[in-house]
Amino acid sequence: MDLSGKHILLGLTGGIACYKCAELCRLLVKAGATVQVVMTEGAVRFITPVTMQALSGRPVARSQWEDEAVGRTPDGMPHIHLGREADAILVAPCSADFIAQLAQGRTDELLALLCLARPAGRVPLLLAPAMNREMWAHPALQRNLAQVQADGAKSLGVGCGSQACGETGDGRMLEPAEILAELVSFFQPKPLAGQHVLVTAGPTFEAIDPVRGVTNHSSGKMGFAVARAAAEAGAEVTLVAGPVSQPTPRNVRRIDVQSGLQMLQATLDASQKATVFIAAAAVADWRPAEPSERKIKKTGDSGPPSLHFVENPDILATVAQGERARSGQLYCVGFAAESHDLLAHATAKRQRKGIPLLVANIGPTAFGRDDNELLLVDAHGAQSLERAPKIELARKLVVEIARRIAAAG
Ligand code: C5P
């Protein structure tokens, strides 16, 4: 589980987004974290401590003076202990007033007090702001937030859209699942910081006419997991995706394409800035030679049409033969789906494509599934990554790629 072993102090401040923090607490617990909830008096106006206690499985701490939290710390100093026990303090929703308190180092309530008293070098402070768009845009708020970030807190940002007040704009709290993704990402090591990773994923769709085409069953799950893992590892990530229904991972720039030719063009454009290229797409090997501009009609007398195919360009081989890859500025990684003799086929394919690293898997036990097993083949030999969820394998893969880039550089 993504947060197993982590203890999160979840702070709620006053705002209507408090109602979403019941779900957030649940997600944190499901991800394996233990959660200590601390609420301000403003937060208690919006959601009951009983709800948060039931979901976190612990009494909610509210005051440094007179509640259970004081009783649980023999020396009566919950503001010291609660912060030190945590692997991270997450304030969600984080109100404009709370940001102002943090900026000034004020300690009006237990939550602000324990944020100030936390050992800042060891216990990170993450904020999920939530407020009306005018409040968010106000120079006083932005000034305070800049100060709080300069003091070491991390703002997870805000969403844009309709607000409970009836207005539309920036300032919505991120959705609970987005906050969870940010937190999980925060705890990942950053071996790809400073790299720009380009990933292709999913199938391509090769048109026969405006309503029909040729494609394959690639779900895009492995490529999307690789893009997410690369972003978590600190890289700037561009994902060129064929037609799939996967959600875009956070902090990933996604370019949607349909055909192999479109994927080639988008990839060549993005490769100009990339330092790592990971080709996980299942590009169709062939495309109809002359797609019809109009729907081919079923006339009855002339029978079914005959289709002629031409070969699609090999995107990976094209990029690997380009100037950036040959001069060592772009590290290329390919994928191979085989049905048997994995090592022999992977070794041959790596050499044929002219790339330093090839990741092989058995197609029928990988397609569409949430787990997979991988064989990494490079010039020095092969290394297997045993069956695990695709996101876990993707995280291991980006560590391996980072190691090889560091060794080459
Ligand atoms: O040749 P094969 O399709 O087995 O090679 C698979 C690898 O090559 C994958 O990394 C895939 O993304 C890439 N590829 C490509 N363009 C193609 C065919 C495959 O980038 N036209």
Short mmCIF file of C-alpha atoms and ligand atoms in Angstrom, two decimals:
data_model
loop_
_atom_site.label_atom_id
_atom_site.label_comp_id
_atom_site.label_asym_id
_atom_site.label_seq_id
_atom_site.Cartn_x
_atom_site.Cartn_y
_atom_site.Cartn_z
CA MET A 1 0.00 0.00 0.00
CA ASP A 2 1.24 3.43 -0.99
CA LEU A 3 1.26 4.95 2.53
CA SER A 4 1.95 1.91 4.69
CA GLY A 5 3.99 2.76 7.75
CA LYS A 6 3.24 6.48 7.41
CA HIS A 7 1.61 8.46 10.20
CA ILE A 8 -0.24 11.50 8.91
CA LEU A 9 -1.46 14.37 11.03
CA LEU A 10 -4.55 15.59 9.17
CA GLY A 11 -5.47 19.14 10.17
CA LEU A 12 -8.89 20.56 9.31
CA THR A 13 -9.55 24.31 9.36
CA GLY A 14 -12.83 26.15 8.79
CA GLY A 15 -14.27 25.84 5.30
CA ILE A 16 -17.08 24.09 3.47
CA ALA A 17 -14.50 21.73 1.89
CA CYS A 18 -14.38 20.04 5.34
CA TYR A 19 -17.14 17.74 4.11
CA LYS A 20 -14.69 16.23 1.61
CA CYS A 21 -12.15 15.48 4.34
CA ALA A 22 -14.17 12.57 5.65
CA GLU A 23 -13.46 10.93 2.29
CA LEU A 24 -9.84 12.12 2.37
CA CYS A 25 -9.33 10.54 5.81
CA ARG A 26 -10.83 7.29 4.53
CA LEU A 27 -8.51 7.29 1.50
CA LEU A 28 -5.46 7.87 3.70
CA VAL A 29 -6.43 4.95 5.94
CA LYS A 30 -7.14 2.72 2.92
CA ALA A 31 -3.70 3.61 1.54
CA GLY A 32 -2.18 2.17 4.74
CA ALA A 33 -1.56 5.34 6.77
CA THR A 34 -2.42 5.90 10.41
CA VAL A 35 -4.16 9.25 10.79
CA GLN A 36 -4.39 11.65 13.72
CA VAL A 37 -7.01 14.32 13.06
CA VAL A 38 -6.65 17.78 14.57
CA MET A 39 -9.52 20.24 14.07
CA THR A 40 -9.85 23.97 14.65
CA GLU A 41 -13.03 25.41 16.13
CA GLY A 42 -13.86 26.70 12.64
CA ALA A 43 -13.62 23.16 11.22
CA VAL A 44 -15.93 21.81 13.95
CA ARG A 45 -18.65 24.15 12.64
CA PHE A 46 -18.58 22.28 9.32
CA ILE A 47 -18.06 18.59 10.21
CA THR A 48 -18.27 16.78 13.52
CA PRO A 49 -15.24 15.40 15.34
CA VAL A 50 -17.28 12.20 15.83
CA THR A 51 -17.25 11.61 12.07
CA MET A 52 -13.50 12.18 11.86
CA GLN A 53 -12.87 10.01 14.93
CA ALA A 54 -14.87 7.15 13.44
CA LEU A 55 -12.98 7.32 10.15
CA SER A 56 -9.49 7.75 11.63
CA GLY A 57 -10.06 5.39 14.55
CA ARG A 58 -8.60 7.93 17.02
CA PRO A 59 -10.05 10.72 19.15
CA VAL A 60 -9.75 14.07 17.41
CA ALA A 61 -7.46 16.63 19.05
CA ARG A 62 -8.86 20.18 19.23
CA SER A 63 -7.35 22.16 22.07
CA GLN A 64 -4.00 22.43 23.84
CA TRP A 65 -5.82 23.10 27.09
CA GLU A 66 -8.63 20.80 27.95
CA ASP A 67 -9.45 17.88 25.71
CA GLU A 68 -8.54 14.22 25.45
CA ALA A 69 -5.39 15.01 23.48
CA VAL A 70 -4.00 16.66 26.60
CA GLY A 71 -4.89 13.64 28.69
CA ARG A 72 -3.08 11.32 26.29
CA THR A 73 0.19 13.19 26.70
CA PRO A 74 1.30 12.89 30.34
CA ASP A 75 3.20 16.16 30.24
CA GLY A 76 0.15 17.97 28.81
CA MET A 77 1.99 19.07 25.68
CA PRO A 78 0.08 17.75 22.66
CA HIS A 79 1.47 20.58 20.53
CA ILE A 80 4.94 19.02 20.93
CA HIS A 81 4.10 15.32 20.65
CA LEU A 82 1.44 15.25 17.93
CA GLY A 83 3.75 16.98 15.45
CA ARG A 84 6.81 14.89 16.29
CA GLU A 85 4.92 11.61 15.87
CA ALA A 86 3.92 12.49 12.30
CA ASP A 87 5.69 11.70 9.03
CA ALA A 88 3.85 14.68 7.56
CA ILE A 89 1.30 17.29 8.59
CA LEU A 90 -1.40 17.78 5.97
CA VAL A 91 -3.77 20.72 6.44
CA ALA A 92 -6.91 20.19 4.34
CA PRO A 93 -8.87 22.32 3.94
CA CYS A 94 -6.42 25.09 4.68
CA SER A 95 -8.31 28.38 5.13
CA ALA A 96 -7.09 31.87 4.27
CA ASP A 97 -7.04 32.69 7.98
CA PHE A 98 -4.92 29.64 8.76
CA ILE A 99 -2.40 30.62 6.06
CA ALA A 100 -2.25 34.10 7.66
CA GLN A 101 -1.63 32.52 11.08
CA LEU A 102 1.18 30.38 9.66
CA ALA A 103 2.73 33.38 7.90
CA GLN A 104 2.81 35.31 11.18
CA GLY A 105 3.83 32.38 13.36
CA ARG A 106 0.67 32.80 15.44
CA THR A 107 -0.55 30.04 17.71
CA ASP A 108 -4.22 30.79 18.28
CA GLU A 109 -5.27 27.13 18.38
CA LEU A 110 -3.66 23.71 18.79
CA LEU A 111 -3.25 23.13 15.02
CA ALA A 112 -1.37 26.38 14.37
CA LEU A 113 0.63 25.84 17.55
CA LEU A 114 1.79 22.35 16.55
CA CYS A 115 2.65 23.53 13.02
CA LEU A 116 4.95 26.16 14.55
CA ALA A 117 6.39 23.69 17.08
CA ARG A 118 7.10 20.94 14.55
CA PRO A 119 10.72 20.07 13.76
CA ALA A 120 10.58 21.64 10.28
CA GLY A 121 13.56 19.71 8.90
CA ARG A 122 11.97 16.36 9.68
CA VAL A 123 8.20 16.84 9.58
CA PRO A 124 6.98 18.36 6.30
CA LEU A 125 3.93 20.63 6.24
CA LEU A 126 1.61 20.24 3.24
CA LEU A 127 -1.31 22.57 2.59
CA ALA A 128 -4.45 22.05 0.51
CA PRO A 129 -5.91 25.57 0.38
CA ALA A 130 -9.67 26.04 -0.07
CA MET A 131 -11.49 29.34 -0.41
CA ASN A 132 -13.55 31.67 -2.57
CA ARG A 133 -11.84 32.80 -5.80
CA GLU A 134 -11.61 36.45 -4.72
CA MET A 135 -9.97 35.42 -1.45
CA TRP A 136 -7.54 33.19 -3.37
CA ALA A 137 -6.65 36.01 -5.78
CA HIS A 138 -6.26 38.63 -3.03
CA PRO A 139 -2.71 40.00 -2.73
CA ALA A 140 -2.78 39.54 1.05
CA LEU A 141 -3.50 35.81 0.67
CA GLN A 142 -0.90 35.35 -2.06
CA ARG A 143 1.66 37.30 -0.01
CA ASN A 144 0.99 35.14 3.04
CA LEU A 145 1.12 31.92 1.00
CA ALA A 146 4.43 32.94 -0.60
CA GLN A 147 5.81 33.60 2.90
CA VAL A 148 4.58 30.25 4.22
CA GLN A 149 6.17 28.47 1.23
CA ALA A 150 9.41 30.38 1.73
CA ASP A 151 9.31 29.15 5.34
CA GLY A 152 9.24 25.54 4.08
CA ALA A 153 5.59 24.53 3.69
CA LYS A 154 4.44 22.97 0.42
CA SER A 155 1.20 24.17 -1.15
CA LEU A 156 -0.49 21.43 -3.14
CA GLY A 157 -2.32 24.07 -5.17
CA VAL A 158 -6.02 24.57 -5.78
CA GLY A 159 -8.53 23.38 -8.33
CA CYS A 160 -10.60 25.54 -10.63
CA GLY A 161 -14.35 25.28 -11.11
CA SER A 162 -17.69 25.96 -9.48
CA GLN A 163 -17.57 26.99 -5.82
CA ALA A 164 -20.04 26.43 -3.00
CA CYS A 165 -20.67 30.21 -2.92
CA GLY A 166 -22.03 30.03 -6.46
CA GLU A 167 -19.03 31.62 -8.14
CA THR A 168 -16.61 29.94 -10.55
CA GLY A 169 -12.83 30.15 -10.51
CA ASP A 170 -9.63 29.17 -8.71
CA GLY A 171 -9.64 28.29 -5.03
CA ARG A 172 -11.46 24.97 -4.81
CA MET A 173 -9.74 22.41 -2.63
CA LEU A 174 -8.15 19.63 -4.69
CA GLU A 175 -10.30 16.49 -4.75
CA PRO A 176 -9.48 13.93 -2.02
CA ALA A 177 -8.00 11.50 -4.61
CA GLU A 178 -5.78 14.29 -5.97
CA ILE A 179 -4.56 15.17 -2.47
CA LEU A 180 -3.81 11.48 -1.85
CA ALA A 181 -1.85 11.28 -5.13
CA GLU A 182 0.14 14.40 -4.15
CA LEU A 183 0.94 12.94 -0.73
CA VAL A 184 2.01 9.56 -2.15
CA SER A 185 4.17 11.38 -4.70
CA PHE A 186 5.67 13.59 -1.99
CA PHE A 187 7.05 10.52 -0.18
CA GLN A 188 8.64 8.99 -3.29
CA PRO A 189 12.40 9.41 -3.82
CA LYS A 190 13.32 11.90 -6.60
CA PRO A 191 16.03 10.17 -8.68
CA LEU A 192 14.74 11.77 -11.92
CA ALA A 193 14.75 15.38 -10.67
CA GLY A 194 15.93 17.63 -13.49
CA GLN A 195 15.09 15.08 -16.22
CA HIS A 196 12.42 15.51 -18.88
CA VAL A 197 10.79 12.15 -19.56
CA LEU A 198 8.77 11.46 -22.69
CA VAL A 199 6.48 8.41 -22.64
CA THR A 200 4.31 6.87 -25.37
CA ALA A 201 1.40 4.72 -24.23
CA GLY A 202 -1.69 2.88 -25.43
CA PRO A 203 -2.64 1.58 -28.87
CA THR A 204 -2.91 3.55 -32.09
CA PHE A 205 -6.03 3.72 -34.22
CA GLU A 206 -5.50 3.49 -37.99
CA ALA A 207 -8.48 4.77 -39.95
CA ILE A 208 -10.08 2.75 -42.74
CA ASP A 209 -12.69 5.47 -43.30
CA PRO A 210 -14.23 8.18 -41.04
CA VAL A 211 -16.13 5.61 -38.95
CA ARG A 212 -13.94 2.48 -39.01
CA GLY A 213 -10.38 1.59 -38.19
CA VAL A 214 -7.77 -0.93 -37.09
CA THR A 215 -6.49 -0.94 -33.51
CA ASN A 216 -5.39 -3.36 -30.76
CA HIS A 217 -6.23 -4.23 -27.15
CA SER A 218 -3.48 -2.23 -25.42
CA SER A 219 -5.02 -0.61 -22.31
CA GLY A 220 -2.20 1.92 -21.82
CA LYS A 221 -1.99 0.96 -18.12
CA MET A 222 1.75 0.20 -18.11
CA GLY A 223 2.69 3.37 -20.00
CA PHE A 224 0.46 5.53 -17.79
CA ALA A 225 2.01 3.92 -14.68
CA VAL A 226 5.49 4.71 -16.05
CA ALA A 227 4.46 8.35 -16.68
CA ARG A 228 3.07 8.62 -13.14
CA ALA A 229 6.16 7.02 -11.60
CA ALA A 230 8.46 9.35 -13.56
CA ALA A 231 6.49 12.40 -12.34
CA GLU A 232 6.61 11.08 -8.76
CA ALA A 233 10.38 10.64 -9.19
CA GLY A 234 10.70 14.37 -9.87
CA ALA A 235 10.83 14.46 -13.69
CA GLU A 236 8.96 16.79 -15.98
CA VAL A 237 6.80 14.34 -17.94
CA THR A 238 5.15 14.43 -21.37
CA LEU A 239 2.84 11.54 -22.19
CA VAL A 240 1.83 10.91 -25.80
CA ALA A 241 -1.25 8.71 -25.53
CA GLY A 242 -3.20 6.76 -28.11
CA PRO A 243 -6.97 6.29 -27.63
CA VAL A 244 -7.36 4.92 -24.07
CA SER A 245 -9.69 5.64 -21.17
CA GLN A 246 -7.02 6.05 -18.48
CA PRO A 247 -7.08 9.17 -16.25
CA THR A 248 -4.11 11.52 -16.72
CA PRO A 249 -1.61 11.11 -13.86
CA ARG A 250 -1.05 14.27 -11.81
CA ASN A 251 1.66 16.64 -12.96
CA VAL A 252 1.91 14.96 -16.37
CA ARG A 253 1.46 16.86 -19.67
CA ARG A 254 -0.67 14.66 -21.90
CA ILE A 255 -0.93 14.83 -25.69
CA ASP A 256 -3.70 12.67 -27.18
CA VAL A 257 -3.22 11.19 -30.63
CA GLN A 258 -5.00 8.61 -32.75
CA SER A 259 -2.74 7.21 -35.49
CA GLY A 260 0.84 5.99 -35.56
CA LEU A 261 1.80 8.90 -37.83
CA GLN A 262 0.32 11.39 -35.34
CA MET A 263 2.14 9.63 -32.51
CA LEU A 264 5.41 9.84 -34.45
CA GLN A 265 4.98 13.59 -35.04
CA ALA A 266 3.99 14.37 -31.43
CA THR A 267 6.88 12.24 -30.16
CA LEU A 268 9.46 13.84 -32.48
CA ASP A 269 8.29 17.32 -31.40
CA ALA A 270 8.42 16.49 -27.68
CA SER A 271 11.73 14.61 -28.00
CA GLN A 272 13.54 17.89 -28.75
CA LYS A 273 13.45 18.75 -25.04
CA ALA A 274 13.39 15.23 -23.56
CA THR A 275 16.32 13.57 -21.81
CA VAL A 276 14.62 10.16 -21.45
CA PHE A 277 12.29 8.47 -23.95
CA ILE A 278 10.25 5.45 -22.83
CA ALA A 279 8.29 3.83 -25.67
CA ALA A 280 5.50 1.83 -24.07
CA ALA A 281 2.90 2.30 -26.83
CA ALA A 282 1.59 -0.61 -28.87
CA VAL A 283 1.87 1.14 -32.22
CA ALA A 284 -0.03 -0.63 -35.00
CA ASP A 285 2.48 -2.27 -37.32
CA TRP A 286 0.44 -1.48 -40.42
CA ARG A 287 -2.12 1.12 -41.48
CA PRO A 288 -4.58 1.12 -44.40
CA ALA A 289 -2.67 2.50 -47.39
CA GLU A 290 -5.48 4.77 -48.59
CA PRO A 291 -8.08 5.55 -45.93
CA SER A 292 -11.33 6.65 -47.55
CA GLU A 293 -12.47 10.22 -46.85
CA ARG A 294 -16.08 9.03 -46.98
CA LYS A 295 -17.70 6.08 -45.28
CA ILE A 296 -17.31 2.99 -47.46
CA LYS A 297 -20.88 1.90 -48.21
CA LYS A 298 -22.09 -1.68 -48.14
CA THR A 299 -23.43 -1.85 -51.69
CA GLY A 300 -24.24 -5.54 -51.88
CA ASP A 301 -23.20 -6.19 -55.46
CA SER A 302 -19.45 -5.34 -55.26
CA GLY A 303 -18.87 -7.40 -52.05
CA PRO A 304 -16.54 -6.45 -49.19
CA PRO A 305 -13.75 -3.96 -49.95
CA SER A 306 -10.19 -5.20 -50.07
CA LEU A 307 -7.80 -3.29 -47.87
CA HIS A 308 -4.15 -2.63 -48.66
CA PHE A 309 -1.78 -1.90 -45.83
CA VAL A 310 1.53 -0.06 -45.56
CA GLU A 311 3.98 -0.29 -42.68
CA ASN A 312 3.89 2.33 -39.93
CA PRO A 313 7.17 4.05 -39.02
CA ASP A 314 8.98 2.59 -36.01
CA ILE A 315 8.79 5.53 -33.60
CA LEU A 316 11.29 4.13 -31.12
CA ALA A 317 13.89 3.25 -33.76
CA THR A 318 13.42 6.66 -35.43
CA VAL A 319 14.01 8.53 -32.16
CA ALA A 320 16.88 6.22 -31.18
CA GLN A 321 18.63 6.98 -34.49
CA GLY A 322 18.16 10.73 -34.06
CA GLU A 323 20.87 13.23 -33.16
CA ARG A 324 19.89 13.65 -29.49
CA ALA A 325 19.94 9.92 -28.76
CA ARG A 326 23.19 9.28 -30.65
CA SER A 327 24.96 12.16 -28.88
CA GLY A 328 23.94 10.79 -25.47
CA GLN A 329 21.47 13.59 -24.63
CA LEU A 330 18.43 11.29 -24.84
CA TYR A 331 18.30 7.90 -23.11
CA CYS A 332 15.92 5.54 -24.96
CA VAL A 333 13.98 2.67 -23.41
CA GLY A 334 11.80 0.23 -25.36
CA PHE A 335 9.16 -2.29 -24.37
CA ALA A 336 8.61 -5.71 -25.92
CA ALA A 337 5.60 -7.97 -25.52
CA GLU A 338 6.50 -11.56 -26.32
CA SER A 339 4.76 -14.90 -25.90
CA HIS A 340 7.86 -17.10 -25.35
CA ASP A 341 11.69 -17.10 -25.24
CA LEU A 342 11.59 -13.70 -23.53
CA LEU A 343 15.33 -13.26 -23.01
CA ALA A 344 16.37 -14.26 -26.53
CA HIS A 345 13.76 -12.09 -28.22
CA ALA A 346 14.39 -9.14 -25.89
CA THR A 347 18.15 -9.28 -26.45
CA ALA A 348 17.71 -9.36 -30.22
CA LYS A 349 15.11 -6.57 -30.17
CA ARG A 350 17.29 -4.29 -28.06
CA GLN A 351 20.11 -4.59 -30.59
CA ARG A 352 17.80 -4.21 -33.56
CA LYS A 353 16.28 -1.00 -32.17
CA GLY A 354 19.69 0.37 -31.16
CA ILE A 355 18.67 1.24 -27.58
CA PRO A 356 20.49 0.87 -24.24
CA LEU A 357 17.59 -0.68 -22.30
CA LEU A 358 14.67 -2.91 -23.29
CA VAL A 359 11.86 -3.94 -20.94
CA ALA A 360 10.27 -7.24 -21.89
CA ASN A 361 7.03 -8.81 -20.67
CA ILE A 362 4.86 -11.74 -21.62
CA GLY A 363 2.01 -10.15 -23.57
CA PRO A 364 -0.90 -12.42 -22.58
CA THR A 365 -0.10 -12.07 -18.83
CA ALA A 366 0.32 -8.28 -19.07
CA PHE A 367 -2.35 -6.82 -21.38
CA GLY A 368 -5.15 -4.98 -19.60
CA ARG A 369 -4.11 -6.25 -16.15
CA ASP A 370 -3.20 -4.15 -13.14
CA ASP A 371 -0.13 -6.27 -12.42
CA ASN A 372 2.75 -7.49 -14.52
CA GLU A 373 6.30 -8.90 -14.37
CA LEU A 374 9.24 -7.44 -16.26
CA LEU A 375 12.62 -8.47 -17.60
CA LEU A 376 15.10 -5.60 -18.01
CA VAL A 377 17.72 -6.28 -20.69
CA ASP A 378 20.74 -4.05 -21.26
CA ALA A 379 24.30 -4.45 -22.55
CA HIS A 380 25.38 -6.07 -19.27
CA GLY A 381 22.66 -8.73 -19.05
CA ALA A 382 19.14 -9.26 -17.76
CA GLN A 383 17.39 -8.50 -14.49
CA SER A 384 13.87 -9.56 -13.60
CA LEU A 385 11.30 -7.59 -11.60
CA GLU A 386 8.84 -10.04 -10.14
CA ARG A 387 5.06 -9.83 -10.46
CA ALA A 388 3.63 -6.75 -8.76
CA PRO A 389 1.13 -3.96 -9.45
CA LYS A 390 2.14 -1.99 -12.55
CA ILE A 391 2.69 1.22 -10.56
CA GLU A 392 5.17 -0.58 -8.27
CA LEU A 393 7.03 -2.01 -11.25
CA ALA A 394 7.03 1.41 -12.90
CA ARG A 395 8.58 2.95 -9.76
CA LYS A 396 11.31 0.29 -9.77
CA LEU A 397 11.85 0.82 -13.50
CA VAL A 398 12.40 4.58 -13.15
CA VAL A 399 14.94 3.93 -10.37
CA GLU A 400 16.77 1.54 -12.72
CA ILE A 401 16.68 4.09 -15.54
CA ALA A 402 17.98 6.84 -13.22
CA ARG A 403 20.81 4.55 -12.08
CA ARG A 404 21.86 3.85 -15.67
CA ILE A 405 21.70 7.54 -16.65
CA ALA A 406 23.85 8.47 -13.65
CA ALA A 407 26.36 5.72 -14.52
CA ALA A 408 26.50 6.84 -18.17
CA GLY A 409 26.89 10.53 -17.28
O1 C5P B 1 8.94 -4.07 -32.84
P1 C5P B 1 8.03 -4.12 -31.67
O2 C5P B 1 6.67 -3.53 -31.93
O3 C5P B 1 7.93 -5.45 -31.01
O4 C5P B 1 8.76 -3.19 -30.61
C1 C5P B 1 8.18 -2.76 -29.45
C2 C5P B 1 8.80 -1.46 -29.00
O5 C5P B 1 8.93 -0.54 -30.09
C3 C5P B 1 7.93 -0.75 -28.01
O6 C5P B 1 8.78 0.03 -27.19
C4 C5P B 1 7.06 0.13 -28.89
O7 C5P B 1 6.54 1.24 -28.21
C5 C5P B 1 8.05 0.56 -29.97
N1 C5P B 1 7.44 0.76 -31.28
C6 C5P B 1 7.35 2.04 -31.80
N2 C5P B 1 6.83 2.23 -33.05
C7 C5P B 1 6.38 1.19 -33.79
C8 C5P B 1 6.45 -0.11 -33.27
C9 C5P B 1 6.97 -0.30 -32.02
O8 C5P B 1 7.76 2.99 -31.14
N3 C5P B 1 5.88 1.41 -34.98
#
